CSV table of C-alpha atoms in Angstrom, one decimal:
chain,number,residue,atom,x,y,z
C,1,MET,CA,23.8,16.9,-5.0
C,2,ASN,CA,27.0,18.3,-7.8
C,3,ALA,CA,25.8,19.8,-10.9
C,4,PHE,CA,24.0,17.5,-13.3
C,5,SER,CA,25.0,16.5,-16.5
C,6,ALA,CA,23.3,18.3,-19.6
C,7,VAL,CA,21.6,15.2,-20.3
C,8,LEU,CA,20.1,14.7,-17.0
C,9,GLU,CA,19.2,18.5,-16.8
C,10,ARG,CA,16.9,17.9,-19.9
C,11,PHE,CA,15.2,14.8,-18.4
C,12,ILE,CA,14.8,16.9,-15.0
C,13,GLY,CA,12.9,19.8,-17.1
C,14,GLU,CA,10.9,17.4,-19.4
C,15,ALA,CA,10.0,14.3,-16.9
C,16,PRO,CA,10.7,15.3,-13.1
C,17,PHE,CA,9.1,12.6,-11.6
C,18,CYS,CA,11.1,9.7,-14.0
C,19,VAL,CA,14.3,11.4,-12.6
C,20,LEU,CA,12.8,11.2,-8.8
C,21,THR,CA,12.1,7.5,-9.2
C,22,ARG,CA,15.3,6.6,-10.6
C,23,ALA,CA,17.1,8.5,-8.0
C,24,LEU,CA,15.2,6.9,-5.4
C,25,LEU,CA,15.6,3.4,-6.6
C,26,GLU,CA,19.1,3.9,-6.9
C,27,ASN,CA,19.2,5.0,-3.3
C,28,VAL,CA,16.5,2.8,-1.5
C,29,PHE,CA,17.8,-0.3,-3.5
C,30,ALA,CA,21.6,0.1,-3.8
C,31,PRO,CA,23.0,-3.4,-4.1
C,32,ALA,CA,25.4,-2.5,-0.9
C,33,LYS,CA,22.1,-2.2,1.0
C,34,LEU,CA,19.8,-5.4,-0.6
C,35,ASP,CA,22.5,-8.0,-0.6
C,36,PRO,CA,23.6,-7.8,2.9
C,37,LEU,CA,19.8,-7.5,3.8
C,38,PHE,CA,19.1,-10.9,1.6
C,39,GLU,CA,21.9,-12.7,3.9
C,40,ARG,CA,20.5,-11.6,6.9
C,41,HIS,CA,16.9,-12.9,6.7
C,42,ALA,CA,16.9,-15.7,3.9
C,43,GLN,CA,16.8,-18.8,5.8
C,44,THR,CA,16.9,-21.8,2.9
C,45,GLN,CA,17.8,-19.9,-0.4
C,46,GLN,CA,21.5,-19.0,-1.4
C,47,THR,CA,23.4,-16.4,-3.4
C,48,GLN,CA,25.4,-18.6,-5.9
C,49,GLN,CA,25.5,-16.8,-9.5
C,50,LEU,CA,22.8,-14.5,-9.2
C,51,LEU,CA,22.6,-11.9,-6.5
C,52,PHE,CA,19.5,-10.8,-5.3
C,53,SER,CA,19.8,-7.0,-5.8
C,54,THR,CA,20.2,-8.3,-9.5
C,55,ALA,CA,16.8,-10.0,-9.7
C,56,VAL,CA,15.0,-7.4,-7.5
C,57,ASP,CA,16.4,-4.6,-10.6
C,58,LEU,CA,15.1,-6.8,-13.1
C,59,LEU,CA,11.7,-7.4,-11.3
C,60,THR,CA,11.3,-4.0,-10.6
C,61,ASP,CA,11.5,-3.0,-14.3
C,62,VAL,CA,7.9,-5.3,-14.5
C,63,VAL,CA,6.3,-3.7,-11.5
C,64,LEU,CA,7.0,-0.2,-12.7
C,65,ARG,CA,5.9,-1.4,-16.0
C,66,PHE,CA,9.0,-0.4,-17.9
C,67,ARG,CA,9.0,-4.1,-19.5
C,68,PRO,CA,6.1,-6.2,-20.1
C,69,SER,CA,7.5,-9.6,-18.5
C,70,VAL,CA,10.1,-11.1,-16.4
C,71,HIS,CA,11.2,-12.9,-19.5
C,72,ALA,CA,11.4,-9.4,-21.4
C,73,ALA,CA,13.3,-7.7,-18.5
C,74,HIS,CA,15.9,-11.1,-18.6
C,75,ARG,CA,16.3,-10.4,-22.3
C,76,ALA,CA,17.0,-6.7,-21.9
C,77,ALA,CA,19.4,-7.2,-19.0
C,78,THR,CA,21.4,-9.8,-21.1
C,79,ARG,CA,21.6,-7.7,-23.9
C,80,HIS,CA,23.2,-5.1,-21.7
C,81,GLN,CA,25.2,-7.6,-19.6
C,82,ARG,CA,23.4,-6.7,-16.3
C,83,ILE,CA,22.9,-10.5,-15.8
C,84,ALA,CA,24.9,-13.5,-16.4
C,85,VAL,CA,22.5,-16.3,-16.1
C,86,SER,CA,19.9,-18.0,-17.6
C,87,ALA,CA,16.0,-17.1,-17.7
C,88,GLU,CA,15.4,-20.4,-15.8
C,89,ALA,CA,18.1,-19.4,-13.3
C,90,LEU,CA,16.5,-16.0,-12.7
C,91,TYR,CA,12.8,-17.7,-12.8
C,92,GLN,CA,14.3,-20.4,-9.8
C,93,LYS,CA,15.5,-17.0,-8.1
C,94,LEU,CA,12.1,-15.6,-8.0
C,95,ARG,CA,10.2,-18.8,-7.1
C,96,GLY,CA,12.4,-19.6,-4.1
C,97,THR,CA,11.6,-16.0,-2.4
C,98,GLU,CA,10.9,-16.3,1.2
C,99,PRO,CA,7.9,-14.4,2.7
C,100,ALA,CA,10.4,-13.2,5.5
C,101,VAL,CA,12.6,-11.4,2.9
C,102,CYS,CA,9.9,-10.0,1.4
C,103,ARG,CA,9.0,-8.6,4.7
C,104,ALA,CA,12.4,-7.4,5.5
C,105,LEU,CA,12.6,-5.6,2.1
C,106,LEU,CA,9.4,-3.7,2.7
C,107,ARG,CA,10.5,-2.7,6.1
C,108,HIS,CA,14.1,-1.8,4.6
C,109,ALA,CA,12.3,0.9,1.9
C,110,ALA,CA,10.2,2.3,4.9
C,111,GLU,CA,13.1,2.9,7.2
C,112,GLN,CA,15.1,4.3,4.2
C,113,VAL,CA,12.2,7.0,3.3
C,114,ARG,CA,11.2,7.8,7.3
C,115,PRO,CA,14.6,9.5,7.4
C,116,LEU,CA,14.1,11.5,4.2
C,117,LEU,CA,10.6,12.3,5.7
C,118,ALA,CA,12.3,13.9,8.6
C,119,GLU,CA,14.7,16.0,6.5
C,120,LEU,CA,11.9,17.7,4.1
C,121,GLY,CA,10.2,19.1,7.1
C,122,PRO,CA,7.3,18.6,9.9
C,123,PRO,CA,4.4,16.3,8.7
C,124,ALA,CA,1.0,17.1,8.0
C,125,ALA,CA,-1.8,17.7,10.5
C,126,PRO,CA,-2.5,14.5,12.8
C,127,LEU,CA,-5.4,13.0,11.6
C,128,LEU,CA,-6.2,12.1,15.7
C,129,PRO,CA,-3.7,14.2,17.9
C,130,GLY,CA,-2.1,12.1,20.5
C,131,TYR,CA,-2.5,8.9,18.9
C,132,ASP,CA,0.1,7.0,16.6
C,133,LEU,CA,-2.6,5.6,13.9
C,134,ARG,CA,-1.9,2.5,11.6
C,135,ILE,CA,-4.3,0.9,9.4
C,136,LEU,CA,-4.9,-2.6,8.8
C,137,ASP,CA,-5.9,-4.6,5.9
C,138,GLY,CA,-5.2,-7.9,3.5
C,139,ASN,CA,-4.7,-7.9,0.1
C,140,HIS,CA,-5.4,-11.1,-1.9
C,141,ILE,CA,-3.0,-11.2,-5.1
C,142,ALA,CA,-5.5,-11.6,-8.0
C,143,ALA,CA,-5.8,-15.1,-9.8
C,144,THR,CA,-2.2,-16.0,-12.4
C,145,HIS,CA,-2.5,-18.1,-15.6
C,146,LYS,CA,-2.0,-21.5,-15.1
C,147,ARG,CA,1.2,-22.1,-16.5
C,148,LEU,CA,2.7,-24.4,-14.0
C,149,ARG,CA,2.2,-28.1,-14.4
C,150,VAL,CA,0.7,-28.4,-11.0
C,151,LEU,CA,-2.1,-25.9,-12.0
C,152,ARG,CA,-2.8,-27.4,-15.5
C,153,GLY,CA,-6.1,-29.2,-15.9
C,154,GLU,CA,-7.4,-27.0,-12.7
C,155,GLY,CA,-10.9,-25.6,-13.2
C,156,ARG,CA,-10.7,-23.2,-10.0
C,157,ALA,CA,-8.7,-20.0,-9.8
C,158,ALA,CA,-4.9,-20.2,-8.9
C,159,LEU,CA,-4.4,-17.8,-6.1
C,160,PRO,CA,-0.6,-17.1,-5.5
C,161,GLY,CA,-0.7,-15.7,-1.9
C,162,LEU,CA,-2.0,-12.4,0.2
C,163,ALA,CA,-0.3,-10.1,2.4
C,164,VAL,CA,-1.6,-8.4,5.3
C,165,ALA,CA,-0.1,-4.7,5.2
C,166,VAL,CA,0.1,-1.9,7.7
C,167,LEU,CA,-0.4,1.9,6.6
C,168,ASP,CA,0.9,4.6,8.7
C,169,PRO,CA,-1.5,7.3,7.3
C,170,GLN,CA,0.4,10.0,8.9
C,171,ALA,CA,3.4,9.9,6.5
C,172,ARG,CA,1.7,7.6,3.8
C,173,LEU,CA,4.3,4.8,4.3
C,174,LEU,CA,3.5,0.9,4.2
C,175,ASP,CA,5.5,0.1,6.9
C,176,ASP,CA,5.1,-3.5,7.7
C,177,VAL,CA,3.5,-6.5,6.3
C,178,ILE,CA,3.0,-10.3,6.8
C,179,PHE,CA,3.4,-12.1,3.2
C,180,CYS,CA,1.6,-15.5,3.2
C,181,PRO,CA,1.9,-18.0,0.0
C,182,ASP,CA,-1.6,-19.6,1.0
C,183,GLY,CA,-4.2,-17.7,-0.8
C,184,HIS,CA,-6.8,-19.4,1.3
C,185,ALA,CA,-5.2,-18.4,4.6
C,186,GLN,CA,-7.3,-16.3,7.2
C,187,GLU,CA,-6.2,-12.7,7.6
C,188,CYS,CA,-7.2,-12.2,10.8
C,189,ARG,CA,-4.8,-15.1,11.8
C,190,LEU,CA,-2.0,-13.6,9.9
C,191,ALA,CA,-2.3,-10.2,11.5
C,192,LEU,CA,-1.4,-12.1,14.9
C,193,GLU,CA,2.0,-12.0,13.7
C,194,LEU,CA,2.2,-8.3,13.7
C,195,LEU,CA,1.2,-8.4,17.8
C,196,GLY,CA,4.8,-8.5,18.3
C,197,GLN,CA,5.7,-5.1,16.9
C,198,VAL,CA,2.6,-2.9,18.4
C,199,HIS,CA,3.5,-0.5,21.2
C,200,GLY,CA,2.2,1.5,23.7
C,201,GLY,CA,0.4,4.7,21.9
C,202,GLN,CA,-0.6,3.3,18.6
C,203,LEU,CA,-4.2,3.0,17.5
C,204,TYR,CA,-5.1,0.3,15.0
C,205,LEU,CA,-7.8,0.8,12.6
C,206,THR,CA,-9.3,-2.0,11.2
C,207,ASP,CA,-12.5,-3.6,9.3
C,208,ARG,CA,-14.5,-6.4,10.7
C,209,HIS,CA,-12.4,-9.0,9.4
C,210,PHE,CA,-10.1,-8.4,12.0
C,211,CYS,CA,-12.3,-8.0,14.8
C,212,THR,CA,-11.4,-11.3,16.9
C,213,SER,CA,-10.6,-11.8,20.3
C,214,ASP,CA,-7.2,-12.6,19.8
C,215,TRP,CA,-6.7,-9.5,18.0
C,216,LEU,CA,-8.4,-7.2,20.4
C,217,PHE,CA,-6.9,-8.7,23.6
C,218,GLY,CA,-3.5,-9.0,21.9
C,219,LEU,CA,-3.8,-5.2,21.3
C,220,LYS,CA,-4.6,-4.6,24.8
C,221,ARG,CA,-1.5,-6.7,26.0
C,222,GLY,CA,0.7,-4.7,24.0
C,223,GLY,CA,-0.5,-1.2,25.0
C,224,ALA,CA,-2.2,-0.2,21.9
C,225,PHE,CA,-5.3,0.9,21.3
C,226,LEU,CA,-8.3,-0.4,18.8
C,227,LEU,CA,-10.7,0.9,16.6
C,228,GLY,CA,-12.4,-1.3,14.7
C,229,ARG,CA,-15.8,-2.2,13.1
C,230,GLN,CA,-17.4,-5.1,15.0
C,231,HIS,CA,-18.1,-8.5,13.7
C,232,ALA,CA,-20.8,-10.1,16.2
C,233,GLY,CA,-20.1,-13.6,15.1
C,234,HIS,CA,-16.3,-13.5,16.0
C,235,LEU,CA,-16.7,-12.1,19.8
C,236,ARG,CA,-18.0,-12.8,23.2
C,237,TRP,CA,-19.7,-9.5,23.8
C,238,GLN,CA,-22.4,-8.0,26.2
C,239,LEU,CA,-24.1,-4.7,25.9
C,240,LEU,CA,-24.0,-2.5,29.2
C,241,GLY,CA,-26.2,0.5,29.9
C,242,GLU,CA,-27.8,2.3,27.9
C,243,ARG,CA,-27.3,3.9,24.3
C,244,ARG,CA,-27.1,7.5,24.2
C,245,SER,CA,-26.8,9.9,21.6
C,246,CYS,CA,-23.6,11.7,20.8
C,247,GLY,CA,-24.0,14.0,18.0
C,248,ARG,CA,-23.5,14.0,14.3
C,249,ALA,CA,-20.4,12.9,12.0
C,250,ALA,CA,-20.2,13.6,8.4
C,251,THR,CA,-21.7,10.0,7.3
C,252,GLY,CA,-25.0,10.0,10.0
C,253,GLU,CA,-26.0,10.0,13.5
C,254,VAL,CA,-23.5,8.8,16.0
C,255,TYR,CA,-24.3,6.9,19.4
C,256,GLU,CA,-22.3,5.0,22.0
C,257,GLN,CA,-22.6,2.5,24.4
C,258,ALA,CA,-20.3,0.5,26.5
C,259,VAL,CA,-19.8,-3.2,25.8
C,260,GLN,CA,-18.0,-6.2,27.7
C,261,LEU,CA,-15.7,-8.2,25.6
C,262,THR,CA,-14.5,-11.9,27.1
C,263,ASP,CA,-11.7,-13.5,25.7
C,264,PRO,CA,-12.5,-17.3,25.4
C,265,THR,CA,-9.0,-18.7,25.6
C,266,THR,CA,-8.1,-17.1,29.0
C,267,GLY,CA,-11.8,-15.9,30.5
C,268,GLU,CA,-10.0,-12.0,30.4
C,269,GLU,CA,-12.4,-9.5,30.4
C,270,MET,CA,-12.3,-5.9,28.6
C,271,THR,CA,-15.0,-2.9,28.8
C,272,VAL,CA,-14.8,-0.9,25.4
C,273,ARG,CA,-16.5,1.7,23.4
C,274,ARG,CA,-19.2,0.5,21.2
C,275,ILE,CA,-20.1,3.7,18.6
C,276,THR,CA,-22.8,3.1,16.2
C,277,VAL,CA,-23.0,5.2,13.1
C,278,ALA,CA,-26.5,5.5,11.9
C,279,LEU,CA,-25.4,6.1,8.2
C,280,ASP,CA,-27.4,8.7,5.8
C,281,GLU,CA,-26.8,6.3,2.9
C,282,PRO,CA,-26.5,2.5,3.3
C,283,THR,CA,-23.1,0.8,2.8
C,284,ARG,CA,-22.8,-1.2,-0.5
C,285,GLU,CA,-23.9,-4.4,1.6
C,286,GLY,CA,-27.0,-2.6,2.6
C,287,ASP,CA,-26.2,-2.0,6.0
C,288,LYS,CA,-27.8,0.8,7.7
C,289,GLU,CA,-25.8,1.0,11.1
C,290,ILE,CA,-22.2,0.4,11.5
C,291,HIS,CA,-20.9,-0.4,15.2
C,292,LEU,CA,-17.5,0.3,15.8
C,293,LEU,CA,-15.5,-0.9,19.0
C,294,SER,CA,-12.8,1.2,20.6
C,295,ASN,CA,-10.7,1.2,24.2
C,296,VAL,CA,-9.8,4.8,23.5
C,297,PRO,CA,-10.8,6.5,26.8
C,298,PRO,CA,-13.8,9.3,26.6
C,299,PRO,CA,-12.6,12.7,27.1
C,300,GLY,CA,-11.5,13.5,30.6
C,301,ALA,CA,-11.1,9.8,31.3
C,302,GLY,CA,-7.3,9.4,33.1
C,303,GLU,CA,-6.2,12.5,31.3
C,304,ALA,CA,-5.4,14.0,34.9
C,305,ALA,CA,-3.1,10.9,35.5
C,306,GLY,CA,-1.0,11.1,32.3
C,307,GLU,CA,-2.9,8.5,30.6
C,308,ALA,CA,-3.9,8.4,26.9
C,309,ALA,CA,-6.0,11.4,25.8
C,310,GLY,CA,-9.8,10.9,25.6
C,311,VAL,CA,-11.5,11.3,22.3
C,312,ALA,CA,-15.0,11.8,21.9
C,313,ALA,CA,-17.4,9.6,20.1
C,314,VAL,CA,-17.9,11.8,16.9
C,315,ALA,CA,-14.1,12.3,16.7
C,316,LEU,CA,-13.6,8.6,16.7
C,317,ALA,CA,-16.4,8.0,13.9
C,318,GLU,CA,-14.7,10.5,11.5
C,319,ALA,CA,-11.3,9.2,12.3
C,320,TYR,CA,-12.5,5.4,10.9
C,321,LEU,CA,-13.1,7.1,7.7
C,322,ALA,CA,-9.1,7.4,7.6
C,323,ARG,CA,-9.4,3.6,6.7
C,324,TRP,CA,-10.2,4.2,3.3
C,325,LEU,CA,-6.5,5.5,3.0
C,326,ILE,CA,-5.3,1.9,2.8
C,327,GLU,CA,-8.1,1.2,0.0
C,328,GLY,CA,-6.5,3.8,-2.0
C,329,ALA,CA,-3.2,2.7,-1.3
C,330,PHE,CA,-4.1,-0.9,-3.0
C,331,PHE,CA,-5.7,0.5,-5.7
C,332,GLU,CA,-2.6,2.5,-6.8
C,333,LEU,CA,-0.7,-0.6,-6.2
C,334,THR,CA,-2.8,-2.3,-8.6
C,335,VAL,CA,-3.5,0.6,-11.1
C,336,ASN,CA,-0.7,2.4,-11.1
C,337,LEU,CA,1.9,0.1,-10.1
C,338,GLY,CA,2.3,-3.7,-11.2
C,339,CYS,CA,1.8,-5.1,-8.1
C,340,GLU,CA,0.3,-8.3,-9.8
C,341,VAL,CA,1.7,-10.0,-12.8
C,342,ASN,CA,-0.8,-12.6,-13.7
C,343,THR,CA,2.3,-14.6,-15.6
C,344,LEU,CA,3.9,-15.2,-12.2
C,345,GLY,CA,2.4,-18.5,-10.9
C,346,TYR,CA,5.2,-19.4,-8.1
C,347,PRO,CA,4.0,-17.7,-4.6
C,348,GLY,CA,7.7,-16.8,-4.0
C,349,ALA,CA,7.8,-14.6,-7.1
C,350,ALA,CA,4.2,-13.0,-7.1
C,351,LEU,CA,5.0,-12.1,-3.3
C,352,LEU,CA,8.2,-10.3,-4.1
C,353,CYS,CA,6.2,-8.8,-7.0
C,354,LEU,CA,3.9,-7.3,-4.5
C,355,CYS,CA,6.3,-6.1,-2.0
C,356,LEU,CA,8.1,-4.2,-4.4
C,357,ALA,CA,5.4,-2.3,-5.6
C,358,MET,CA,4.5,-1.5,-1.9
C,359,CYS,CA,8.1,-0.3,-1.7
C,360,CYS,CA,7.5,2.0,-4.8
C,361,TYR,CA,4.5,3.4,-3.1
C,362,ASN,CA,6.6,4.2,-0.1
C,363,LEU,CA,9.0,6.1,-2.5
C,364,LEU,CA,6.2,8.0,-3.9
C,365,ALA,CA,5.4,9.1,-0.4
C,366,ALA,CA,8.9,10.7,-0.1
C,367,VAL,CA,8.0,12.6,-3.6
C,368,LYS,CA,4.6,14.0,-2.2
C,369,ALA,CA,6.1,15.1,0.9
C,370,ALA,CA,8.5,17.2,-0.9
C,371,LEU,CA,5.8,18.5,-3.1
C,372,ARG,CA,3.6,19.5,-0.4
C,373,VAL,CA,6.9,21.2,1.4
C,374,GLU,CA,7.6,23.2,-1.7
C,375,GLN,CA,4.5,24.0,-3.3
C,376,GLY,CA,1.6,23.3,0.1
C,377,ALA,CA,-0.5,20.8,0.7
C,378,GLU,CA,-3.1,21.2,-2.2
C,379,ALA,CA,-0.4,20.1,-4.7
C,380,GLU,CA,0.2,17.2,-2.8
C,381,GLU,CA,-3.9,16.3,-2.9
C,382,ALA,CA,-4.1,17.4,-6.4
C,383,LEU,CA,-1.2,15.5,-7.9
C,384,SER,CA,-2.5,12.6,-10.1
C,385,GLY,CA,-0.8,9.1,-9.6
C,386,TYR,CA,-2.4,8.1,-13.2
C,387,TYR,CA,-0.3,11.2,-15.0
C,388,THR,CA,3.1,10.3,-12.7
C,389,ALA,CA,2.6,6.7,-13.5
C,390,GLU,CA,2.4,7.4,-17.1
C,391,GLU,CA,5.4,9.6,-17.2
C,392,VAL,CA,7.6,7.4,-15.4
C,393,ARG,CA,6.6,4.4,-17.8
C,394,ALA,CA,6.7,6.6,-21.1
C,395,THR,CA,10.0,8.1,-20.3
C,396,TYR,CA,12.4,5.6,-18.2
C,397,ARG,CA,13.8,3.8,-21.1
C,398,GLY,CA,14.7,6.2,-23.2
C,399,MET,CA,16.4,7.9,-20.4
C,400,ASP,CA,18.1,5.0,-19.5
C,401,ILE,CA,19.6,5.0,-23.0
C,402,ALA,CA,20.5,8.6,-22.7
C,403,THR,CA,22.1,8.8,-19.4
C,404,ASP,CA,25.4,7.4,-18.1
C,405,GLU,CA,25.9,5.3,-15.1
C,406,GLU,CA,28.1,7.7,-13.5
C,407,ASP,CA,25.1,10.3,-13.7
C,408,TRP,CA,23.6,8.2,-11.1
C,409,GLU,CA,26.1,6.5,-9.1
C,410,PRO,CA,26.3,9.6,-6.4
C,411,PHE,CA,22.5,8.7,-5.5
C,412,GLN,CA,23.5,5.5,-4.2
C,413,GLN,CA,25.7,6.8,-1.4
C,414,ALA,CA,23.6,9.9,-0.8
C,415,GLY,CA,22.4,10.4,2.9
C,416,PRO,CA,19.1,11.5,3.6
C,417,ASP,CA,19.9,15.1,4.0
C,418,THR,CA,21.4,15.1,0.5
C,419,MET,CA,18.3,13.2,-0.7
C,420,ALA,CA,15.9,15.4,0.6
C,421,GLY,CA,17.8,18.7,-0.7
C,422,PHE,CA,17.4,16.8,-4.3
C,423,LEU,CA,13.8,16.1,-3.6
C,424,ARG,CA,12.9,19.7,-2.7
C,425,GLU,CA,15.0,21.3,-5.6
C,426,LEU,CA,13.1,19.1,-8.1
C,427,ALA,CA,9.6,19.3,-6.2
C,428,ARG,CA,10.1,23.4,-6.8
C,429,ARG,CA,10.7,22.8,-10.8
C,430,ILE,CA,7.6,20.7,-11.0
C,431,ASP,CA,4.8,22.2,-13.0
C,432,LEU,CA,2.1,21.1,-11.2
C,433,SER,CA,-0.7,22.0,-14.1
C,434,TYR,CA,0.4,18.9,-16.2
C,435,TYR,CA,0.2,16.5,-13.3
C,436,ARG,CA,-3.5,17.7,-11.7
C,437,LYS,CA,-5.9,15.3,-11.2
C,438,ASN,CA,-9.1,15.7,-13.3
C,439,PRO,CA,-12.2,16.8,-11.4
C,440,VAL,CA,-14.5,13.7,-10.4
C,441,ARG,CA,-17.9,14.5,-11.5
C,442,PRO,CA,-20.8,12.6,-9.5
C,443,LYS,CA,-22.0,9.3,-11.2
C,444,LYS,CA,-25.5,9.3,-12.6
C,445,PRO,CA,-27.5,6.4,-11.6
C,446,PRO,CA,-27.7,3.7,-14.4
C,447,PRO,CA,-30.7,3.7,-16.7
C,448,PRO,CA,-33.1,0.5,-16.1
C,449,LYS,CA,-32.3,-2.5,-17.9
C,450,SER,CA,-34.5,-2.9,-21.3
C,451,SER,CA,-37.2,-5.4,-20.9
C,452,SER,CA,-37.6,-5.8,-24.4
C,453,ALA,CA,-36.7,-9.1,-26.1
C,454,ASN,CA,-34.1,-7.1,-28.0
C,455,ARG,CA,-31.2,-6.8,-25.7
C,456,HIS,CA,-28.7,-4.8,-28.7
C,457,ALA,CA,-29.1,-1.2,-29.7
C,458,ALA,CA,-27.3,-0.2,-32.8
C,459,THR,CA,-25.1,3.1,-31.8
C,460,HIS,CA,-25.8,4.8,-34.9
C,461,ARG,CA,-29.3,4.3,-34.9
C,462,LEU,CA,-29.7,5.9,-31.5
C,463,PRO,CA,-29.9,9.7,-32.4
C,464,ASN,CA,-30.9,8.7,-35.7
C,465,PRO,CA,-34.3,7.0,-35.2
C,466,HIS,CA,-35.4,7.5,-38.8
């Protein structure tokens, strides 16, 4: 990049993550990229007076919590002549957003970030050598306010939709998603739409909600591998042979046994490995064992013929723990980003809001990768999502006032090599001590509930009983 203006240099020194966020948003969400994307994927909605890129720009302000609501974002945009239509027209644009457009937008963001990651340098060590891991999970959008006429008088919670997302744990990217406006839809049925994208060498980690014959046999037909928690009620299965001990994983003793699965629709059969972990500590549901199903071959099987590398049962049990990475991603989307705006009752608007939060999560992956390259893997792990998000929220509007549009225009046209150089330059300047996570102390068990008739305690009297 060319030399920065004096004002932008001051923000780089005082709020580097705010500058990084704005630069990546300008690059990935450039109108020249978003508006053609909308034209390619929109089926019913049309561009008239309001461009899709403008609607995305305003809603991003809400997702990143620069503005408290869509209406507040519209008021500010009107004041600065960034939008020429009414608030009602903006709401109509958002409510009509199609799930296919949201999916295309997330995939666009991932496709924009991947070249950046390649330019930044080699990725971190693979979680499971020889396999391209993907983690699958669903997320229901929280219930919204009942502002819509159809919801008034409704006693039940109003769910605006859900998403089934795919996380690349190696790159920390959400690279695909299925959005659905029906909050009561089944995640396992939505996931079947992803089968057309699977390919050989991929290994999908899933929880037991996705343990269905359609999904498991669909992965096999696509040449992909599975590692998922078993749901006994969703399958036709039969144990084969004897269970044998395989050693110990971080969470307990590991056992393995063969299982034969049968597709009830086609009658097709598949023999897989059933890996049982006898847990040292029960799960939150009280399970003392978990059972994992996988068609990854055992060590030595088929390797001479150039087939997939074999993996020991203990290694698969350890790899399954990576599934919590997607839970962490959803946590960031909810806590550090505004993926759920409870005033957006229309499913189309709520899904676009969640989509934009996922896109911003991908932008953060590029920032973390630059930090890892310049300051080491420990720096990436120590980075606090809370403190970085707080800096961006607190500084962005002031930076928007202090800087000129000319400061940001070069980022819209910048290629991956230029953007990677910019990310590395700023990553070198970051003082990580200010953004480091606080140490997590082990939680103490809660005290037993009082059995006395008086259920309340005066805080003042506790240290002063007399």
